[in-house]
């Protein structure tokens, strides 16, 4: 662990190369859906990172700001010509406040799971609601816990097995905590890192929203708004502040 937590300078510098830099059709689709939900053109991204979603959303005409725990990730955002125009503060998305009210707060790419206690996840919902105008939307994209894919009594699940990347999740079904172990081949050297998470079921997230004064209005399997089903591996959920 470093001052920036798991997302230190080395991770930040390689993040866009591994996960995308906001230029793909899939990332532009995410920005398009979020733009439509930001009905007054204002948005706040929790865990803005390198701006892989905030930058295309900014291009789409939304006045987006961000909160990010890792200063190294914010440095990557600010090095982009477009990122320099996006206000971002270094802070914890469970407690940090920024000025103004927003019609959209969003948290994508499984990042709600980076909060490793239920109390922290509840606080994240409360902080989102505090930033929203009445009628505003809070959007989370995250996985459905893949517990059904693990044999009874087992704790490990391999989710990637390629020539350059091995990924193994290690689950504790009592605490709902898990760790993603990664081994990547980078320039003929194997690099290992582990990221801690806590998974939450969709119904659990709905209850967190209700305690924060929000209610579910949409849940899709993906950003193409395909129906969410019992076998969907992930979900995009939209709650509205009453």
mmCIF file of C-alpha atoms in Angstrom:
data_model
loop_
_atom_site.group_PDB
_atom_site.id
_atom_site.type_symbol
_atom_site.label_atom_id
_atom_site.label_comp_id
_atom_site.label_asym_id
_atom_site.label_seq_id
_atom_site.Cartn_x
_atom_site.Cartn_y
_atom_site.Cartn_z
ATOM 1 C CA UNK A 1 0.000 0.000 0.000
ATOM 2 C CA UNK A 2 1.150 3.570 -0.767
ATOM 3 C CA UNK A 3 -0.113 7.071 0.007
ATOM 4 C CA UNK A 4 -2.522 6.643 -2.897
ATOM 5 C CA UNK A 5 -3.686 3.254 -1.638
ATOM 6 C CA UNK A 6 -3.766 0.494 -4.228
ATOM 7 C CA UNK A 7 -3.821 2.981 -7.115
ATOM 8 C CA UNK A 8 -0.277 4.296 -6.853
ATOM 9 C CA UNK A 9 1.794 5.930 -9.586
ATOM 10 C CA UNK A 10 2.686 2.654 -11.309
ATOM 11 C CA UNK A 11 -0.953 1.572 -11.496
ATOM 12 C CA UNK A 12 -2.077 5.045 -12.582
ATOM 13 C CA UNK A 13 0.456 5.204 -15.403
ATOM 14 C CA UNK A 14 -0.671 1.853 -16.836
ATOM 15 C CA UNK A 15 -4.409 2.212 -16.136
ATOM 16 C CA UNK A 16 -5.572 3.592 -19.489
ATOM 17 C CA UNK A 17 -3.452 1.114 -21.415
ATOM 18 C CA UNK A 18 -5.060 -1.799 -19.576
ATOM 19 C CA UNK A 19 -8.632 -0.548 -19.121
ATOM 20 C CA UNK A 20 -9.190 1.989 -21.921
ATOM 21 C CA UNK A 21 -8.636 5.715 -22.299
ATOM 22 C CA UNK A 22 -12.167 6.872 -23.105
ATOM 23 C CA UNK A 23 -11.854 6.649 -26.890
ATOM 24 C CA UNK A 24 -13.614 3.323 -27.497
ATOM 25 C CA UNK A 25 -17.180 2.941 -28.743
ATOM 26 C CA UNK A 26 -18.110 1.235 -25.464
ATOM 27 C CA UNK A 27 -16.864 4.177 -23.400
ATOM 28 C CA UNK A 28 -18.644 6.660 -25.671
ATOM 29 C CA UNK A 29 -21.859 4.668 -25.156
ATOM 30 C CA UNK A 30 -21.455 5.002 -21.382
ATOM 31 C CA UNK A 31 -21.009 8.756 -21.784
ATOM 32 C CA UNK A 32 -24.098 8.967 -23.992
ATOM 33 C CA UNK A 33 -26.308 7.203 -21.431
ATOM 34 C CA UNK A 34 -24.961 9.352 -18.610
ATOM 35 C CA UNK A 35 -25.457 12.541 -20.648
ATOM 36 C CA UNK A 36 -29.163 11.730 -21.001
ATOM 37 C CA UNK A 37 -29.464 11.182 -17.230
ATOM 38 C CA UNK A 38 -27.774 14.518 -16.444
ATOM 39 C CA UNK A 39 -30.903 16.451 -17.318
ATOM 40 C CA UNK A 40 -29.489 19.898 -16.450
ATOM 41 C CA UNK A 41 -26.028 19.137 -17.816
ATOM 42 C CA UNK A 42 -24.199 18.828 -14.474
ATOM 43 C CA UNK A 43 -22.520 15.657 -13.234
ATOM 44 C CA UNK A 44 -20.201 14.514 -10.467
ATOM 45 C CA UNK A 45 -18.131 11.352 -10.851
ATOM 46 C CA UNK A 46 -17.079 9.478 -7.747
ATOM 47 C CA UNK A 47 -13.658 7.847 -8.318
ATOM 48 C CA UNK A 48 -13.031 9.825 -11.503
ATOM 49 C CA UNK A 49 -9.640 8.169 -11.955
ATOM 50 C CA UNK A 50 -7.861 9.071 -15.192
ATOM 51 C CA UNK A 51 -11.071 10.419 -16.721
ATOM 52 C CA UNK A 52 -11.803 7.505 -19.056
ATOM 53 C CA UNK A 53 -15.539 8.286 -18.729
ATOM 54 C CA UNK A 54 -15.421 11.920 -17.602
ATOM 55 C CA UNK A 55 -13.498 13.060 -20.683
ATOM 56 C CA UNK A 56 -16.003 11.720 -23.272
ATOM 57 C CA UNK A 57 -18.837 12.981 -21.058
ATOM 58 C CA UNK A 58 -17.198 16.423 -21.075
ATOM 59 C CA UNK A 59 -16.963 16.191 -24.875
ATOM 60 C CA UNK A 60 -20.698 15.435 -24.916
ATOM 61 C CA UNK A 61 -21.391 18.812 -23.327
ATOM 62 C CA UNK A 62 -21.855 17.831 -19.672
ATOM 63 C CA UNK A 63 -20.224 20.002 -17.007
ATOM 64 C CA UNK A 64 -18.558 17.192 -15.087
ATOM 65 C CA UNK A 65 -16.509 17.313 -11.900
ATOM 66 C CA UNK A 66 -14.832 14.519 -9.968
ATOM 67 C CA UNK A 67 -13.679 13.157 -6.625
ATOM 68 C CA UNK A 68 -10.742 10.726 -6.560
ATOM 69 C CA UNK A 69 -8.852 9.164 -3.649
ATOM 70 C CA UNK A 70 -5.619 8.655 -5.595
ATOM 71 C CA UNK A 71 -3.558 11.759 -6.376
ATOM 72 C CA UNK A 72 -1.599 9.679 -8.900
ATOM 73 C CA UNK A 73 -4.785 8.973 -10.868
ATOM 74 C CA UNK A 74 -5.749 12.667 -10.816
ATOM 75 C CA UNK A 75 -2.283 13.527 -12.120
ATOM 76 C CA UNK A 76 -2.965 11.287 -15.129
ATOM 77 C CA UNK A 77 -6.291 13.050 -15.711
ATOM 78 C CA UNK A 78 -4.670 16.478 -15.580
ATOM 79 C CA UNK A 79 -1.991 15.491 -18.083
ATOM 80 C CA UNK A 80 -4.658 15.041 -20.755
ATOM 81 C CA UNK A 81 -5.524 18.195 -22.729
ATOM 82 C CA UNK A 82 -9.229 17.578 -22.108
ATOM 83 C CA UNK A 83 -8.670 16.572 -18.489
ATOM 84 C CA UNK A 84 -7.233 19.941 -17.572
ATOM 85 C CA UNK A 85 -10.734 21.428 -18.034
ATOM 86 C CA UNK A 86 -12.387 18.958 -15.621
ATOM 87 C CA UNK A 87 -12.321 20.001 -11.944
ATOM 88 C CA UNK A 88 -11.256 17.102 -9.716
ATOM 89 C CA UNK A 89 -10.477 17.049 -6.011
ATOM 90 C CA UNK A 90 -8.426 14.453 -4.175
ATOM 91 C CA UNK A 91 -10.583 12.956 -1.447
ATOM 92 C CA UNK A 92 -12.712 10.090 -0.184
ATOM 93 C CA UNK A 93 -15.989 9.646 -2.066
ATOM 94 C CA UNK A 94 -17.724 8.654 1.184
ATOM 95 C CA UNK A 95 -17.133 12.035 2.864
ATOM 96 C CA UNK A 96 -15.655 14.636 0.490
ATOM 97 C CA UNK A 97 -18.026 17.415 -0.578
ATOM 98 C CA UNK A 98 -17.690 19.723 -3.574
ATOM 99 C CA UNK A 99 -19.570 22.964 -4.151
ATOM 100 C CA UNK A 100 -22.830 22.937 -6.044
ATOM 101 C CA UNK A 101 -25.666 20.527 -6.729
ATOM 102 C CA UNK A 102 -25.779 18.036 -9.589
ATOM 103 C CA UNK A 103 -28.443 16.265 -11.606
ATOM 104 C CA UNK A 104 -26.181 13.208 -11.890
ATOM 105 C CA UNK A 105 -23.700 11.449 -9.609
ATOM 106 C CA UNK A 106 -22.135 8.299 -11.008
ATOM 107 C CA UNK A 107 -19.739 5.539 -9.995
ATOM 108 C CA UNK A 108 -18.711 3.038 -12.672
ATOM 109 C CA UNK A 109 -16.523 0.010 -13.336
ATOM 110 C CA UNK A 110 -17.199 -1.914 -10.095
ATOM 111 C CA UNK A 111 -15.741 0.900 -7.997
ATOM 112 C CA UNK A 112 -18.420 0.692 -5.287
ATOM 113 C CA UNK A 113 -16.662 -2.569 -4.382
ATOM 114 C CA UNK A 114 -13.464 -0.643 -3.597
ATOM 115 C CA UNK A 115 -15.231 0.414 -0.408
ATOM 116 C CA UNK A 116 -14.468 -2.604 1.743
ATOM 117 C CA UNK A 117 -17.081 -2.210 4.504
ATOM 118 C CA UNK A 118 -20.849 -1.961 4.393
ATOM 119 C CA UNK A 119 -20.673 1.246 6.443
ATOM 120 C CA UNK A 120 -18.447 2.865 3.799
ATOM 121 C CA UNK A 121 -20.792 1.821 0.996
ATOM 122 C CA UNK A 122 -23.779 3.232 2.903
ATOM 123 C CA UNK A 123 -21.846 6.483 3.411
ATOM 124 C CA UNK A 124 -21.143 6.632 -0.329
ATOM 125 C CA UNK A 125 -24.874 6.539 -1.084
ATOM 126 C CA UNK A 126 -25.507 9.247 1.513
ATOM 127 C CA UNK A 127 -22.779 11.444 0.003
ATOM 128 C CA UNK A 128 -24.202 10.950 -3.478
ATOM 129 C CA UNK A 129 -27.663 11.997 -2.278
ATOM 130 C CA UNK A 130 -26.188 15.074 -0.565
ATOM 131 C CA UNK A 131 -24.769 16.243 -3.913
ATOM 132 C CA UNK A 132 -27.943 15.616 -5.939
ATOM 133 C CA UNK A 133 -30.738 17.999 -6.795
ATOM 134 C CA UNK A 134 -34.284 16.758 -6.263
ATOM 135 C CA UNK A 135 -35.034 14.385 -9.118
ATOM 136 C CA UNK A 136 -31.333 13.792 -9.729
ATOM 137 C CA UNK A 137 -29.905 10.364 -10.506
ATOM 138 C CA UNK A 138 -27.245 8.228 -8.843
ATOM 139 C CA UNK A 139 -25.806 5.598 -11.210
ATOM 140 C CA UNK A 140 -23.656 2.614 -10.303
ATOM 141 C CA UNK A 141 -22.167 0.050 -12.667
ATOM 142 C CA UNK A 142 -20.899 -3.061 -10.907
ATOM 143 C CA UNK A 143 -20.749 -6.834 -11.070
ATOM 144 C CA UNK A 144 -23.281 -9.266 -9.709
ATOM 145 C CA UNK A 145 -21.356 -11.304 -7.120
ATOM 146 C CA UNK A 146 -20.292 -14.483 -8.988
ATOM 147 C CA UNK A 147 -20.796 -16.708 -5.968
ATOM 148 C CA UNK A 148 -22.921 -19.226 -7.896
ATOM 149 C CA UNK A 149 -19.885 -19.955 -10.087
ATOM 150 C CA UNK A 150 -17.793 -21.121 -7.131
ATOM 151 C CA UNK A 151 -18.170 -24.758 -5.977
ATOM 152 C CA UNK A 152 -19.538 -25.136 -2.463
ATOM 153 C CA UNK A 153 -16.791 -24.632 0.094
ATOM 154 C CA UNK A 154 -14.293 -23.188 -2.392
ATOM 155 C CA UNK A 155 -12.985 -19.619 -2.147
ATOM 156 C CA UNK A 156 -11.093 -19.054 -5.416
ATOM 157 C CA UNK A 157 -12.288 -18.251 -8.934
ATOM 158 C CA UNK A 158 -10.062 -17.572 -11.951
ATOM 159 C CA UNK A 159 -11.603 -14.821 -14.072
ATOM 160 C CA UNK A 160 -8.831 -14.328 -16.624
ATOM 161 C CA UNK A 161 -6.260 -16.756 -18.024
ATOM 162 C CA UNK A 162 -4.310 -15.273 -20.933
ATOM 163 C CA UNK A 163 -0.681 -15.240 -22.018
ATOM 164 C CA UNK A 164 -0.160 -11.828 -20.410
ATOM 165 C CA UNK A 165 -2.637 -11.747 -17.499
ATOM 166 C CA UNK A 166 -3.814 -14.127 -14.818
ATOM 167 C CA UNK A 167 -6.625 -12.950 -12.551
ATOM 168 C CA UNK A 168 -7.954 -14.822 -9.516
ATOM 169 C CA UNK A 169 -10.644 -13.633 -7.106
ATOM 170 C CA UNK A 170 -10.535 -14.900 -3.517
ATOM 171 C CA UNK A 171 -13.865 -14.666 -1.667
ATOM 172 C CA UNK A 172 -14.960 -14.609 1.978
ATOM 173 C CA UNK A 173 -18.690 -15.271 1.875
ATOM 174 C CA UNK A 174 -19.073 -14.441 5.582
ATOM 175 C CA UNK A 175 -17.833 -10.850 5.359
ATOM 176 C CA UNK A 176 -18.572 -10.371 1.625
ATOM 177 C CA UNK A 177 -14.978 -9.218 1.233
ATOM 178 C CA UNK A 178 -12.850 -10.466 -1.627
ATOM 179 C CA UNK A 179 -9.460 -9.828 -3.164
ATOM 180 C CA UNK A 180 -8.578 -9.703 -6.845
ATOM 181 C CA UNK A 181 -5.093 -11.087 -7.419
ATOM 182 C CA UNK A 182 -3.465 -10.076 -10.717
ATOM 183 C CA UNK A 183 -0.274 -11.279 -12.354
ATOM 184 C CA UNK A 184 0.629 -9.385 -15.547
ATOM 185 C CA UNK A 185 3.490 -9.808 -17.978
ATOM 186 C CA UNK A 186 4.942 -6.341 -18.586
ATOM 187 C CA UNK A 187 8.104 -5.949 -20.664
ATOM 188 C CA UNK A 188 9.258 -9.521 -19.936
ATOM 189 C CA UNK A 189 8.660 -9.083 -16.199
ATOM 190 C CA UNK A 190 5.789 -10.530 -14.178
ATOM 191 C CA UNK A 191 4.123 -7.955 -11.937
ATOM 192 C CA UNK A 192 1.717 -9.010 -9.158
ATOM 193 C CA UNK A 193 -0.769 -6.840 -7.344
ATOM 194 C CA UNK A 194 -3.817 -7.447 -5.175
ATOM 195 C CA UNK A 195 -6.862 -5.190 -4.855
ATOM 196 C CA UNK A 196 -9.276 -5.530 -1.881
ATOM 197 C CA UNK A 197 -13.037 -5.319 -2.455
ATOM 198 C CA UNK A 198 -16.422 -5.891 -0.840
ATOM 199 C CA UNK A 199 -19.269 -7.219 -2.966
ATOM 200 C CA UNK A 200 -22.899 -6.214 -2.482
ATOM 201 C CA UNK A 201 -26.029 -7.715 -3.988
ATOM 202 C CA UNK A 202 -28.385 -5.516 -6.044
ATOM 203 C CA UNK A 203 -31.088 -5.685 -3.377
ATOM 204 C CA UNK A 204 -28.541 -4.599 -0.754
ATOM 205 C CA UNK A 205 -27.638 -1.569 -2.862
ATOM 206 C CA UNK A 206 -31.345 -0.741 -3.234
ATOM 207 C CA UNK A 207 -31.681 -0.671 0.552
ATOM 208 C CA UNK A 208 -28.644 1.612 0.819
ATOM 209 C CA UNK A 209 -30.321 3.922 -1.672
ATOM 210 C CA UNK A 210 -33.571 3.931 0.290
ATOM 211 C CA UNK A 211 -31.762 4.922 3.499
ATOM 212 C CA UNK A 212 -30.300 7.875 1.570
ATOM 213 C CA UNK A 213 -33.678 9.021 0.221
ATOM 214 C CA UNK A 214 -33.411 7.514 -3.260
ATOM 215 C CA UNK A 215 -35.396 4.872 -5.103
ATOM 216 C CA UNK A 216 -34.602 2.523 -7.967
ATOM 217 C CA UNK A 217 -35.948 3.655 -11.344
ATOM 218 C CA UNK A 218 -33.924 1.487 -13.775
ATOM 219 C CA UNK A 219 -31.657 -1.550 -13.760
ATOM 220 C CA UNK A 220 -30.039 -2.861 -16.936
ATOM 221 C CA UNK A 221 -27.641 -5.682 -17.668
ATOM 222 C CA UNK A 222 -25.332 -3.304 -19.547
ATOM 223 C CA UNK A 223 -25.061 0.198 -20.942
ATOM 224 C CA UNK A 224 -27.046 -0.831 -24.020
ATOM 225 C CA UNK A 225 -30.035 -1.005 -21.618
ATOM 226 C CA UNK A 226 -30.537 -4.718 -22.204
ATOM 227 C CA UNK A 227 -32.837 -6.357 -19.617
ATOM 228 C CA UNK A 228 -31.342 -7.379 -16.296
ATOM 229 C CA UNK A 229 -31.973 -11.087 -15.672
ATOM 230 C CA UNK A 230 -31.106 -13.813 -13.174
ATOM 231 C CA UNK A 231 -28.005 -14.681 -15.209
ATOM 232 C CA UNK A 232 -26.691 -11.161 -15.858
ATOM 233 C CA UNK A 233 -23.042 -10.957 -14.720
ATOM 234 C CA UNK A 234 -23.254 -7.217 -14.011
ATOM 235 C CA UNK A 235 -25.758 -4.408 -13.732
ATOM 236 C CA UNK A 236 -26.166 -0.688 -14.310
ATOM 237 C CA UNK A 237 -28.548 0.660 -11.673
ATOM 238 C CA UNK A 238 -30.193 4.088 -11.589
ATOM 239 C CA UNK A 239 -31.712 5.567 -8.422
ATOM 240 C CA UNK A 240 -33.571 8.873 -8.238
ATOM 241 C CA UNK A 241 -33.500 11.284 -5.332
ATOM 242 C CA UNK A 242 -37.032 12.030 -4.162
#
